[in-house]
Amino acid sequence: MDLKDLKNRAEKEISLAQNLEALNEISKKYLGKKGEITLVLRSLKDLPITERKKQGQLANQIKKQLEQAINNKDFKTKEDVKDRIDITAPGTRPLQGHLHPITLVKKEVEDIFAKLGFETIEGPEVEDEWHNFDALNIPKEHPARDMWDTFWLKEKGLLLRTHTSPVQVRYMEKNNPPLRIIVPGRCFRYEATDASHEINFYHIEGLMIDKEISASNFKAIMEKFFQEFFKKQIKLRIRPSYFPFTEPSFELDLECLVCGGKGCSVCSKRGRIEMAGAGMVHPNVLKAVNLNPNNWQGFAFGMGLDRLTMMKYKIDDIRLLYSSDLRFLRQF
Ligand code: FA5
């Protein structure tokens, strides 16, 4: 038998096979029990020894080649290959969002104050004049109203709150001391923006009312908070200031951690940044919520949450926090 001819025929048939069924037929025809190659191999024994060896080698070689050609046969058209799903390929991760840096810091602040016994409270962003000003000892026409550039709403007497201090009043109206709360929240001011000022920013208000509370309680709580928050000793400065709803009033400055105290655009080259306004709650505020200032005292503070975030992550412009720039946000 002409083994080369057999090989050529088989290869041609394999290449023309359109489906698995046809291929199985070909396999049977050449390699099956009664297949052509099988028969050749079986008939070798009748050949003289030298011929047997030669034919045997060739027949085995052709058998292997045909088996390989059958195994490698691919019926897929080009279209099929394109659409084929490779289940072993590594998957692409679905895009997943994450918390904004201000939210991360807000949560951390809440956790630290919770350990110090402060409950987290919220209040409305649209406020009335009584809670934002009058009850905080800032009557109409009082020059102190100019301390906060206000977005007034068309509806009379309503505004976008300029600070979270009105929530102190709202809480004291409904709850009896002793009290320990913090109030994270959004504030709005009609002012020019720069590296450390936005028209929309966040405060964390703090209020502690009890018997025999003094400024040293405030200092101790703030020192503890900053140490926990920055995980290191931070230089604080408490200096006298003025707020109509506290007496005495302070301002709390932090060494600027963006420049390490050298001076930069965030701290206006001062090396320190103003983090919070604070003071001992004014007797008039306690009276406005029907508490007797002879029995109760306390401290309050309003801390800039954005600035805290900037110090923590060394962000050199507050406007980045509101830019929605994914290149910035993906770093957190
Ligand atoms: C107040 O708003 C007072 N309500 C704080 C207070 C509360 C005093 C309780 C006494 C008792 P002030 O306007 O200074 O204070 O704002 C407090 C902090 O908010 C500032 O120290 C600063 O860290 C931050 N802050 C103020 N204005 C802006 C702004 N435009 N952008 C970003 N952060 C600001």
PDB file of N, CA and C in Angstrom, residues 4 69 73 82 97 107 126 157 194 208 210 227 242 246 259 295 298 305 309 322 327:
ATOM      1  N   LYS A   4       2.163   7.076   1.598  1.00  0.00           N
ATOM      2  CA  LYS A   4       2.159   8.528   1.371  1.00  0.00           C
ATOM      3  C   LYS A   4       0.821   8.993   0.813  1.00  0.00           C
ATOM      4  N   ALA A  69      -3.301  15.840  13.801  1.00  0.00           N
ATOM      5  CA  ALA A  69      -4.099  16.697  12.916  1.00  0.00           C
ATOM      6  C   ALA A  69      -5.564  16.681  13.348  1.00  0.00           C
ATOM      7  N   LYS A  73      -7.641  19.981  15.020  1.00  0.00           N
ATOM      8  CA  LYS A  73      -8.636  20.527  14.099  1.00  0.00           C
ATOM      9  C   LYS A  73      -9.537  21.515  14.831  1.00  0.00           C
ATOM     10  N   LYS A  82     -13.527  35.471  17.722  1.00  0.00           N
ATOM     11  CA  LYS A  82     -13.618  36.823  18.280  1.00  0.00           C
ATOM     12  C   LYS A  82     -14.593  36.857  19.470  1.00  0.00           C
ATOM     13  N   GLY A  97     -16.651  52.892  44.080  1.00  0.00           N
ATOM     14  CA  GLY A  97     -16.419  54.194  44.697  1.00  0.00           C
ATOM     15  C   GLY A  97     -15.863  54.024  46.099  1.00  0.00           C
ATOM     16  N   LYS A 107     -15.926  60.634  60.223  1.00  0.00           N
ATOM     17  CA  LYS A 107     -16.154  59.383  60.960  1.00  0.00           C
ATOM     18  C   LYS A 107     -15.119  59.192  62.055  1.00  0.00           C
ATOM     19  N   VAL A 126     -30.862  74.465  56.406  1.00  0.00           N
ATOM     20  CA  VAL A 126     -31.626  75.718  56.263  1.00  0.00           C
ATOM     21  C   VAL A 126     -32.122  76.074  57.663  1.00  0.00           C
ATOM     22  N   GLY A 157     -36.682  85.431  56.970  1.00  0.00           N
ATOM     23  CA  GLY A 157     -36.189  84.869  58.221  1.00  0.00           C
ATOM     24  C   GLY A 157     -35.450  83.540  58.080  1.00  0.00           C
ATOM     25  N   ASP A 194     -10.273  81.083  48.972  1.00  0.00           N
ATOM     26  CA  ASP A 194      -8.816  81.000  48.797  1.00  0.00           C
ATOM     27  C   ASP A 194      -8.370  79.618  49.265  1.00  0.00           C
ATOM     28  N   MET A 208     -20.396  70.897  75.758  1.00  0.00           N
ATOM     29  CA  MET A 208     -20.406  70.110  76.997  1.00  0.00           C
ATOM     30  C   MET A 208     -20.983  70.991  78.093  1.00  0.00           C
ATOM     31  N   ASP A 210     -22.403  70.979  82.088  1.00  0.00           N
ATOM     32  CA  ASP A 210     -22.455  70.195  83.332  1.00  0.00           C
ATOM     33  C   ASP A 210     -22.289  71.171  84.491  1.00  0.00           C
ATOM     34  N   GLN A 227      -4.362  64.610  69.974  1.00  0.00           N
ATOM     35  CA  GLN A 227      -3.369  63.545  70.122  1.00  0.00           C
ATOM     36  C   GLN A 227      -3.871  62.242  69.486  1.00  0.00           C
ATOM     37  N   TYR A 242     -13.280  86.676  70.310  1.00  0.00           N
ATOM     38  CA  TYR A 242     -14.626  87.153  70.638  1.00  0.00           C
ATOM     39  C   TYR A 242     -15.691  86.418  69.846  1.00  0.00           C
ATOM     40  N   THR A 246     -20.195  83.147  73.547  1.00  0.00           N
ATOM     41  CA  THR A 246     -19.297  82.577  74.565  1.00  0.00           C
ATOM     42  C   THR A 246     -18.617  83.707  75.342  1.00  0.00           C
ATOM     43  N   CYS A 259       2.886  72.643  55.868  1.00  0.00           N
ATOM     44  CA  CYS A 259       4.266  73.126  55.632  1.00  0.00           C
ATOM     45  C   CYS A 259       5.178  72.828  56.816  1.00  0.00           C
ATOM     46  N   ASN A 295     -26.600  77.389  87.822  1.00  0.00           N
ATOM     47  CA  ASN A 295     -26.495  75.949  88.082  1.00  0.00           C
ATOM     48  C   ASN A 295     -25.645  75.221  87.058  1.00  0.00           C
ATOM     49  N   GLY A 298     -20.689  75.464  80.797  1.00  0.00           N
ATOM     50  CA  GLY A 298     -20.164  74.535  79.791  1.00  0.00           C
ATOM     51  C   GLY A 298     -19.279  75.235  78.785  1.00  0.00           C
ATOM     52  N   LEU A 305     -13.860  71.292  59.816  1.00  0.00           N
ATOM     53  CA  LEU A 305     -13.611  69.892  59.443  1.00  0.00           C
ATOM     54  C   LEU A 305     -12.734  69.795  58.184  1.00  0.00           C
ATOM     55  N   THR A 309      -9.102  67.986  57.799  1.00  0.00           N
ATOM     56  CA  THR A 309      -8.797  67.040  56.717  1.00  0.00           C
ATOM     57  C   THR A 309      -7.519  67.462  55.995  1.00  0.00           C
ATOM     58  N   TYR A 322     -13.599  69.976  46.932  1.00  0.00           N
ATOM     59  CA  TYR A 322     -14.915  70.128  46.300  1.00  0.00           C
ATOM     60  C   TYR A 322     -14.834  70.105  44.781  1.00  0.00           C
ATOM     61  N   ARG A 327      -8.625  62.405  39.884  1.00  0.00           N
ATOM     62  CA  ARG A 327      -7.178  62.192  40.101  1.00  0.00           C
ATOM     63  C   ARG A 327      -6.841  62.500  41.563  1.00  0.00           C
TER      64      ARG A 327
END
